[in-house]
Amino acid sequence: MKYLEGLNEPQQRAVLHTEGPLMVIAGAGSGKTRVLTNRIAHLIHHGVDAFNILALTFTNKAANEMRQRIEKMVGNEARNLWIGTFHSVFAKILRFEAEKVGYTSNFSIYDTDDSKNLLKTIIKEQNLDDKIYKPSIVLHRISNAKNNLVSWQEYISNPQYYEDDKAFKRPELGKLYQIYQERLLQANAMDFDDLLFNTNLLFKQHLDVLHKYQHKFKYILIDEFQDTNYAQYLIIRRLSAVHQNICVVGDDAQSIYAFRGADIGNILNFEKDYPDLTVIRLEQNYRSTNNIVQAANSVIAKNIAQIPKKVWTKNEAGNLIRLLKATSDNEEGRLVANAIYEDKVQYGYKNSDFAILYRTNAQSRAFEEALRKINIKYRIVGGLSFYQRKEIKDLIAYFRYAVNQKDEEAFKRIINLPKRGIGDTTVAKLVVAAYENKTTIWNILENPRQVFSGKTATALEDFRDLIKSFTILIKEQDAYTAAKEIAKQSGILKELYEDKTIEGLSRYENVQELLNAIKEFTDNPENTDKSLSAFLQQVSLLTLVDEPANDQDNDKVTLMTIHAAKGLEFKHVFVVGLEENLFPSPLMTETRADLEEERRLFYVAITRAQKKLTLSYALTRYFYGKLNTCEPSRFLDEIDKKYIEDANPYQRIENYTNTNLVNTLRGQTQNTTRIAKSNLQHVPQYTPSTDFRPSDTKNLRIGMQVEHMKFGYGKVTAIEMENNQPHKATIQFDTVGEKTLLLSFAKLRIV
């Protein structure tokens, strides 16, 4: 049996175990995809009809790869398999059974933009404030309800949902959910969440249909089981109830999608629903060196909620993990870019052998700029290039138009952003008027009442006066002061701040990162011209696309969030921004469950590396336009120190003899190296007192003695207030010197 060749003993057992429930706990790099595909080949080889096998994945790419592999082993019979994502497979079932849930078989599937546009129309029809009832927020709430199988009827009849919505000043949300669903039905359309919701409804209300598919799918296999949500798990449980030949494959240590509704409890508690469950652990890692594997083990061991396993490898010990300490986030970008350059020279690595992984998309800027400066090609995965993101282009368009009122494209982008009652018809009239009078749009705006009247003319005058104020601001203030005021006065910052969805928070963070970049520009003594005009010139050089539109060059360094990196692997991985309040995220440190999810995310990041792993953090980073001191992430302390290289990265340059390399690196790091050498100190390990309990810092005063979990004892020398409450404290520590800490995050015990 060729499909058993090359499999280790646990892999073979997983392939050959066909009857009854099976859970395969597949450690990182342990060959789970191979087990799944070979198991399906084994079933077909032993007479199971391919039509009776259902395999569910989380991406179309994974489904296609699985089908191709199986087809190589069993031939065309693989085409009869039901393989696909949850949404694609259950959409197919709903096509057959649509009439039973009130649809016809040719129903449409709305994407997120379709759903938001529909909600936007409904909100307007209901005369609701679209600043409070933002379509993205309303859709997020409806999506959560559907993923928990809460219908609109149940939603509006549940007083707790109403009270929750009322507390957020959205008491009409239940009504919007009702109208939204009625409109979807009227349009013969389902959104993505409906595909799971309606499948559950179908199986619950039509037992004959459930019975048909229970007997059709005699063998069910689920990949990435740790990522399933409640709605998905309930479908799986119902479908497998008759034959119970269900095989789930996953790794609880890689469950990182709780924010999308994934429930780690599905894999941790799977045995409760299947008492006869067989559990097989795939613990041999084929991907990474031993040092990387053991370092990852030492981190994930700190989690309490997990299925015990010990991942190991026969691979070489490999390089120790390198730790880069930078004085700033900008320098962190340069150090990482230079390290990539070094590896390319020393080991002959290609650009595509490298990945830079970060916690948030906003972090990409420093690395993009550093890579561009030394002509290393890169690509952004899971997001646009920083300066191509909509919110960044929007704000930069304001800057451009304030600098140059002849910039018509910038005008078109910002004229109704945020909305000020100037629609496409008005813009079209402006363009025509400018064309007919052989002048610029701005000249028309100087006296809009020659063409327009009423509210339209007033709105255009207000916009004109706003831009004029920005023009004066740019002439009188430096780039950062002007940019910050434009972001505020334009309304962009306020609009993004009020959007509390995951996407909204990300966009707000990106704008703050742009302002951080401008602050760094004005703080840089090498920039003699600190105007916003000068900054725009610099940005335009950074964002020039110097490659053909149809470029097929895949040899590029990969930049992505850790979430986007799951399932991938690279020879050399850089995990960057390892600082408290960045990674782990401050939003994920309030409960043990959240913190353990962050630790799993760090585990995923580590295990993407095959040959080399580099971790980095900055001692200072710009947040909201202010330079803040940073603490190394607690996760760095959780790695067994014997797997970390103890070397000063700033001294390594002197060890190279390659003249071009030395000159290149020296030219970019000589200024910051002196600063780094003088500021970086070895921080001794500190063990907090046995009775350590963080104190309430509302009563913190200058002169008080305090204890910090990492820095030990110190004396408060200065306090910065915000809203009549202590916000920051400067503390002179006995061992590490002076540090300024954010009191909302720092854990201090008042002695």
Coordinates of C-alpha atoms in Angstrom, one line a residue, residues 56-379:
L56 CA -14.2 20.0 5.3
T57 CA -11.3 22.6 5.3
F58 CA -11.0 26.3 6.1
T59 CA -9.6 27.5 2.8
N60 CA -10.3 26.7 -0.8
K61 CA -6.6 26.4 -1.4
A62 CA -6.3 23.6 1.2
A63 CA -9.3 21.9 -0.3
N64 CA -7.9 22.0 -3.9
E65 CA -4.4 20.8 -2.7
M66 CA -6.1 17.9 -0.9
R67 CA -8.1 16.9 -3.9
Q68 CA -5.1 17.0 -6.2
R69 CA -3.0 14.9 -3.8
I70 CA -5.8 12.3 -3.5
E71 CA -6.3 12.2 -7.3
K72 CA -2.7 11.3 -7.8
M73 CA -3.2 8.3 -5.5
V74 CA -6.7 7.1 -6.5
G75 CA -7.3 8.6 -9.9
N76 CA -10.5 10.3 -11.2
E77 CA -12.6 8.8 -8.3
A78 CA -11.2 11.7 -6.2
R79 CA -13.5 14.0 -8.2
N80 CA -16.5 12.4 -6.6
L81 CA -15.4 13.4 -3.1
W82 CA -17.3 16.2 -1.2
I83 CA -14.2 18.3 -0.4
G84 CA -14.4 22.0 0.3
T85 CA -14.8 24.8 2.9
F86 CA -17.6 24.7 5.4
H87 CA -19.3 27.6 3.5
S88 CA -18.9 26.1 0.0
V89 CA -20.1 22.6 1.0
F90 CA -23.2 23.8 2.9
A91 CA -24.0 26.3 0.1
K92 CA -24.1 23.3 -2.2
I93 CA -26.5 21.5 0.1
L94 CA -28.7 24.6 0.5
R95 CA -28.9 24.8 -3.3
F96 CA -30.5 21.4 -3.3
E97 CA -32.8 22.1 -0.3
A98 CA -33.4 25.8 -0.7
E99 CA -37.2 25.7 -0.8
K100 CA -37.3 24.1 2.6
V101 CA -35.8 27.3 4.1
G102 CA -37.8 29.7 2.0
Y103 CA -35.4 30.3 -0.9
T104 CA -35.1 29.2 -4.5
S105 CA -32.1 27.2 -5.7
N106 CA -30.6 30.2 -7.5
F107 CA -30.2 32.4 -4.4
S108 CA -27.5 35.0 -4.3
I109 CA -24.7 35.1 -1.8
Y110 CA -23.9 38.6 -0.4
D111 CA -20.3 39.5 0.5
T112 CA -19.5 42.0 3.2
D113 CA -19.8 45.0 1.0
D114 CA -23.2 43.9 -0.2
S115 CA -24.4 43.4 3.3
K116 CA -23.0 46.8 4.5
N117 CA -24.7 48.6 1.5
L118 CA -28.0 46.9 2.3
L119 CA -27.7 47.9 6.0
K120 CA -26.8 51.4 5.0
T121 CA -30.0 51.7 3.0
I122 CA -32.1 50.3 5.8
I123 CA -30.5 52.6 8.4
K124 CA -31.3 55.6 6.2
E125 CA -34.9 54.4 5.7
Q126 CA -35.4 54.1 9.4
N127 CA -34.1 57.7 10.0
L128 CA -31.4 56.4 12.3
D129 CA -28.1 58.2 12.9
D130 CA -25.6 56.4 10.8
K131 CA -22.8 57.6 13.1
I132 CA -24.3 55.5 15.9
Y133 CA -25.8 52.8 13.7
K134 CA -22.7 52.3 11.5
P135 CA -23.3 49.5 9.0
S136 CA -20.0 47.7 10.0
I137 CA -21.0 47.7 13.7
V138 CA -24.5 46.6 13.0
L139 CA -23.3 43.8 10.7
H140 CA -20.7 42.7 13.3
R141 CA -23.5 42.3 15.9
I142 CA -25.8 40.4 13.5
S143 CA -22.9 38.1 12.5
N144 CA -22.2 37.3 16.2
A145 CA -25.9 36.4 16.7
K146 CA -26.0 34.1 13.6
N147 CA -22.8 32.3 14.6
N148 CA -24.4 31.6 17.9
L149 CA -27.6 30.5 16.0
V150 CA -29.7 33.3 17.4
S151 CA -32.4 34.2 14.9
W152 CA -33.9 37.7 14.6
Q153 CA -37.0 36.4 16.3
E154 CA -35.0 35.2 19.3
Y155 CA -33.0 38.3 19.3
I156 CA -35.9 40.8 19.6
S157 CA -37.7 38.7 22.2
N158 CA -34.6 38.4 24.5
P159 CA -34.6 41.3 26.9
Q160 CA -30.9 40.9 27.6
Y161 CA -30.0 41.6 24.0
Y162 CA -32.1 44.7 24.1
E163 CA -30.6 46.0 27.3
D164 CA -27.1 45.4 25.9
D165 CA -27.9 47.3 22.7
K166 CA -29.6 50.1 24.7
A167 CA -26.4 50.5 26.9
F168 CA -24.5 51.1 23.6
K169 CA -27.2 53.6 22.5
R170 CA -28.4 51.2 19.7
P171 CA -31.8 50.1 21.0
E172 CA -33.1 49.6 17.4
L173 CA -30.5 47.0 16.5
G174 CA -32.9 44.1 16.9
K175 CA -35.3 45.8 14.5
L176 CA -32.5 46.3 12.0
Y177 CA -31.6 42.6 12.2
Q178 CA -35.3 41.7 11.5
I179 CA -35.5 44.1 8.5
Y180 CA -32.1 43.0 7.2
Q181 CA -33.2 39.3 7.2
E182 CA -36.5 40.1 5.6
R183 CA -34.7 42.1 2.8
L184 CA -32.3 39.2 2.2
L185 CA -35.2 36.8 1.9
Q186 CA -37.0 39.2 -0.4
A187 CA -33.9 39.5 -2.5
N188 CA -33.5 35.7 -2.5
A189 CA -30.0 36.2 -1.0
M190 CA -28.0 34.9 1.9
D191 CA -24.9 36.4 3.5
F192 CA -21.9 34.2 4.5
D193 CA -23.2 33.6 8.1
D194 CA -26.6 32.5 6.7
L195 CA -24.9 29.6 4.9
L196 CA -24.2 28.0 8.3
F197 CA -27.3 29.4 10.1
N198 CA -29.7 28.1 7.4
T199 CA -27.9 24.7 7.3
N200 CA -28.5 24.3 11.0
L201 CA -32.1 25.4 10.5
L202 CA -32.6 23.0 7.7
F203 CA -31.2 20.0 9.7
K204 CA -33.2 21.0 12.8
Q205 CA -36.6 21.6 11.2
H206 CA -36.4 18.9 8.5
L207 CA -35.4 15.6 10.0
D208 CA -35.9 13.8 6.6
V209 CA -33.2 16.0 5.1
L210 CA -30.9 15.5 8.0
H211 CA -31.5 11.7 7.7
K212 CA -30.6 11.8 4.0
Y213 CA -27.3 13.5 4.5
Q214 CA -26.4 11.5 7.7
H215 CA -26.6 8.3 5.5
K216 CA -24.9 10.0 2.6
F217 CA -21.8 11.1 4.5
K218 CA -20.7 7.9 6.1
Y219 CA -17.2 9.2 6.7
I220 CA -16.5 12.8 7.7
L221 CA -13.1 14.5 8.1
I222 CA -12.5 18.0 9.4
D223 CA -9.2 19.8 9.0
E224 CA -8.1 22.6 11.4
F225 CA -10.8 21.5 13.9
Q226 CA -9.6 24.0 16.6
D227 CA -10.9 26.8 14.4
T228 CA -14.5 25.7 14.3
N229 CA -17.2 27.8 15.8
Y230 CA -20.5 26.8 17.5
A231 CA -22.6 26.8 14.3
Q232 CA -20.0 24.6 12.5
Y233 CA -19.6 22.2 15.3
L234 CA -23.3 21.7 15.6
I235 CA -23.6 20.8 11.9
I236 CA -20.8 18.3 12.2
R237 CA -22.3 16.7 15.3
R238 CA -25.7 16.3 13.7
L239 CA -24.3 14.9 10.4
S240 CA -22.1 12.3 12.2
A241 CA -24.7 11.1 14.7
V242 CA -25.6 7.9 12.8
H243 CA -22.3 6.4 11.7
Q244 CA -20.0 8.3 14.0
N245 CA -17.1 7.8 11.6
I246 CA -15.8 11.3 12.2
C247 CA -12.2 12.2 12.1
V248 CA -11.1 15.6 13.3
V249 CA -7.6 16.9 12.9
G250 CA -6.2 19.9 14.6
D251 CA -3.9 21.4 17.2
D252 CA -5.2 23.1 20.3
A253 CA -1.9 24.9 20.6
Q254 CA -2.7 26.7 17.3
S255 CA -6.2 27.9 18.1
I256 CA -5.9 31.6 17.4
Y257 CA -9.2 32.7 15.9
A258 CA -11.4 33.4 18.9
F259 CA -12.1 36.9 17.6
R260 CA -13.8 35.2 14.6
G261 CA -15.9 33.1 16.8
A262 CA -13.7 30.0 16.9
D263 CA -14.2 28.0 20.1
I264 CA -11.2 26.1 21.5
G265 CA -13.6 24.2 23.7
N266 CA -14.7 22.2 20.6
I267 CA -11.3 20.4 20.5
L268 CA -10.6 20.4 24.2
N269 CA -14.0 18.9 25.1
F270 CA -14.5 16.7 22.0
E271 CA -14.4 13.5 24.0
K272 CA -17.5 14.5 26.0
D273 CA -19.7 14.1 22.9
Y274 CA -17.8 11.0 21.7
P275 CA -17.0 8.7 24.7
D276 CA -15.6 6.1 22.4
L277 CA -13.1 8.5 20.9
T278 CA -9.7 7.3 19.9
V279 CA -6.9 10.0 20.2
I280 CA -3.7 9.8 18.2
R281 CA -0.9 12.4 18.7
L282 CA 1.3 13.4 15.9
E283 CA 4.3 14.7 17.8
Q284 CA 7.2 14.4 15.4
N285 CA 8.0 17.8 13.7
Y286 CA 9.5 17.6 10.2
R287 CA 9.7 21.3 9.7
S288 CA 12.0 23.0 12.2
T289 CA 15.4 22.6 13.8
N290 CA 15.5 21.1 17.4
N291 CA 16.3 24.4 19.0
I292 CA 13.2 26.0 17.4
V293 CA 10.9 23.1 18.4
Q294 CA 12.1 23.0 22.0
A295 CA 11.8 26.8 22.3
A296 CA 8.2 26.6 21.1
N297 CA 7.6 23.7 23.6
S298 CA 8.9 25.8 26.5
V299 CA 6.5 28.6 25.6
I300 CA 3.3 26.7 25.1
A301 CA 3.9 24.6 28.3
K302 CA 2.8 27.7 30.2
N303 CA -0.8 27.3 29.0
I304 CA -3.1 25.5 31.4
A305 CA -6.0 24.8 28.9
Q306 CA -4.4 22.4 26.5
I307 CA -4.2 18.7 25.4
P308 CA -0.8 17.4 26.7
K309 CA 1.7 16.5 24.0
K310 CA 5.5 16.7 23.5
V311 CA 6.5 17.8 20.0
W312 CA 10.0 16.5 19.0
T313 CA 12.2 16.3 15.9
K314 CA 15.0 14.3 14.5
N315 CA 16.2 17.4 12.7
E316 CA 19.6 19.0 13.5
A317 CA 19.9 21.2 16.5
G318 CA 20.4 24.3 14.3
N319 CA 21.1 27.9 15.2
L320 CA 20.2 29.3 18.5
I321 CA 17.4 31.9 18.4
R322 CA 18.7 35.4 17.9
L323 CA 17.3 38.3 19.9
L324 CA 17.6 41.8 18.5
K325 CA 17.2 44.8 20.8
A326 CA 16.5 48.1 19.1
T327 CA 16.4 51.6 20.4
S328 CA 13.3 52.4 18.4
D329 CA 10.7 50.9 16.1
N330 CA 12.5 52.5 13.1
E331 CA 15.8 51.0 14.1
E332 CA 14.1 47.7 14.6
G333 CA 13.1 47.9 10.9
R334 CA 16.7 48.6 9.9
L335 CA 18.2 45.8 12.0
V336 CA 15.8 43.3 10.5
A337 CA 16.4 44.5 7.0
N338 CA 20.2 44.3 7.6
A339 CA 19.9 40.8 9.0
I340 CA 18.1 39.7 5.9
Y341 CA 20.9 41.3 3.8
E342 CA 23.5 39.4 5.8
D343 CA 21.8 36.0 5.4
K344 CA 21.5 36.6 1.7
V345 CA 25.3 37.3 1.4
Q346 CA 26.4 34.6 3.9
Y347 CA 24.0 31.7 3.1
G348 CA 22.8 32.5 -0.4
Y349 CA 19.2 32.7 0.8
K350 CA 16.5 34.1 -1.5
N351 CA 14.1 36.9 -0.6
S352 CA 11.3 34.4 -0.5
D353 CA 13.1 32.4 2.3
F354 CA 12.3 35.2 4.7
A355 CA 9.2 36.3 6.6
I356 CA 8.6 39.2 8.9
L357 CA 5.7 38.5 11.3
Y358 CA 4.0 41.1 13.4
R359 CA 1.0 41.4 15.7
T360 CA -0.8 44.2 13.8
N361 CA -0.7 45.4 10.2
A362 CA 0.2 48.9 11.4
Q363 CA 3.7 47.7 12.2
S364 CA 4.6 47.0 8.6
R365 CA 5.7 50.6 7.9
A366 CA 9.1 50.6 9.5
F367 CA 10.1 47.3 7.8
E368 CA 8.7 48.4 4.4
E369 CA 10.8 51.5 4.5
A370 CA 13.9 49.7 5.7
L371 CA 13.7 47.1 3.0
R372 CA 13.1 49.7 0.3
K373 CA 16.2 51.6 1.3
I374 CA 18.5 48.6 0.6
N375 CA 16.5 47.5 -2.4
I376 CA 15.1 44.3 -1.1
K377 CA 11.8 43.4 -2.7
Y378 CA 8.9 42.5 -0.4
R379 CA 5.2 41.7 -0.5

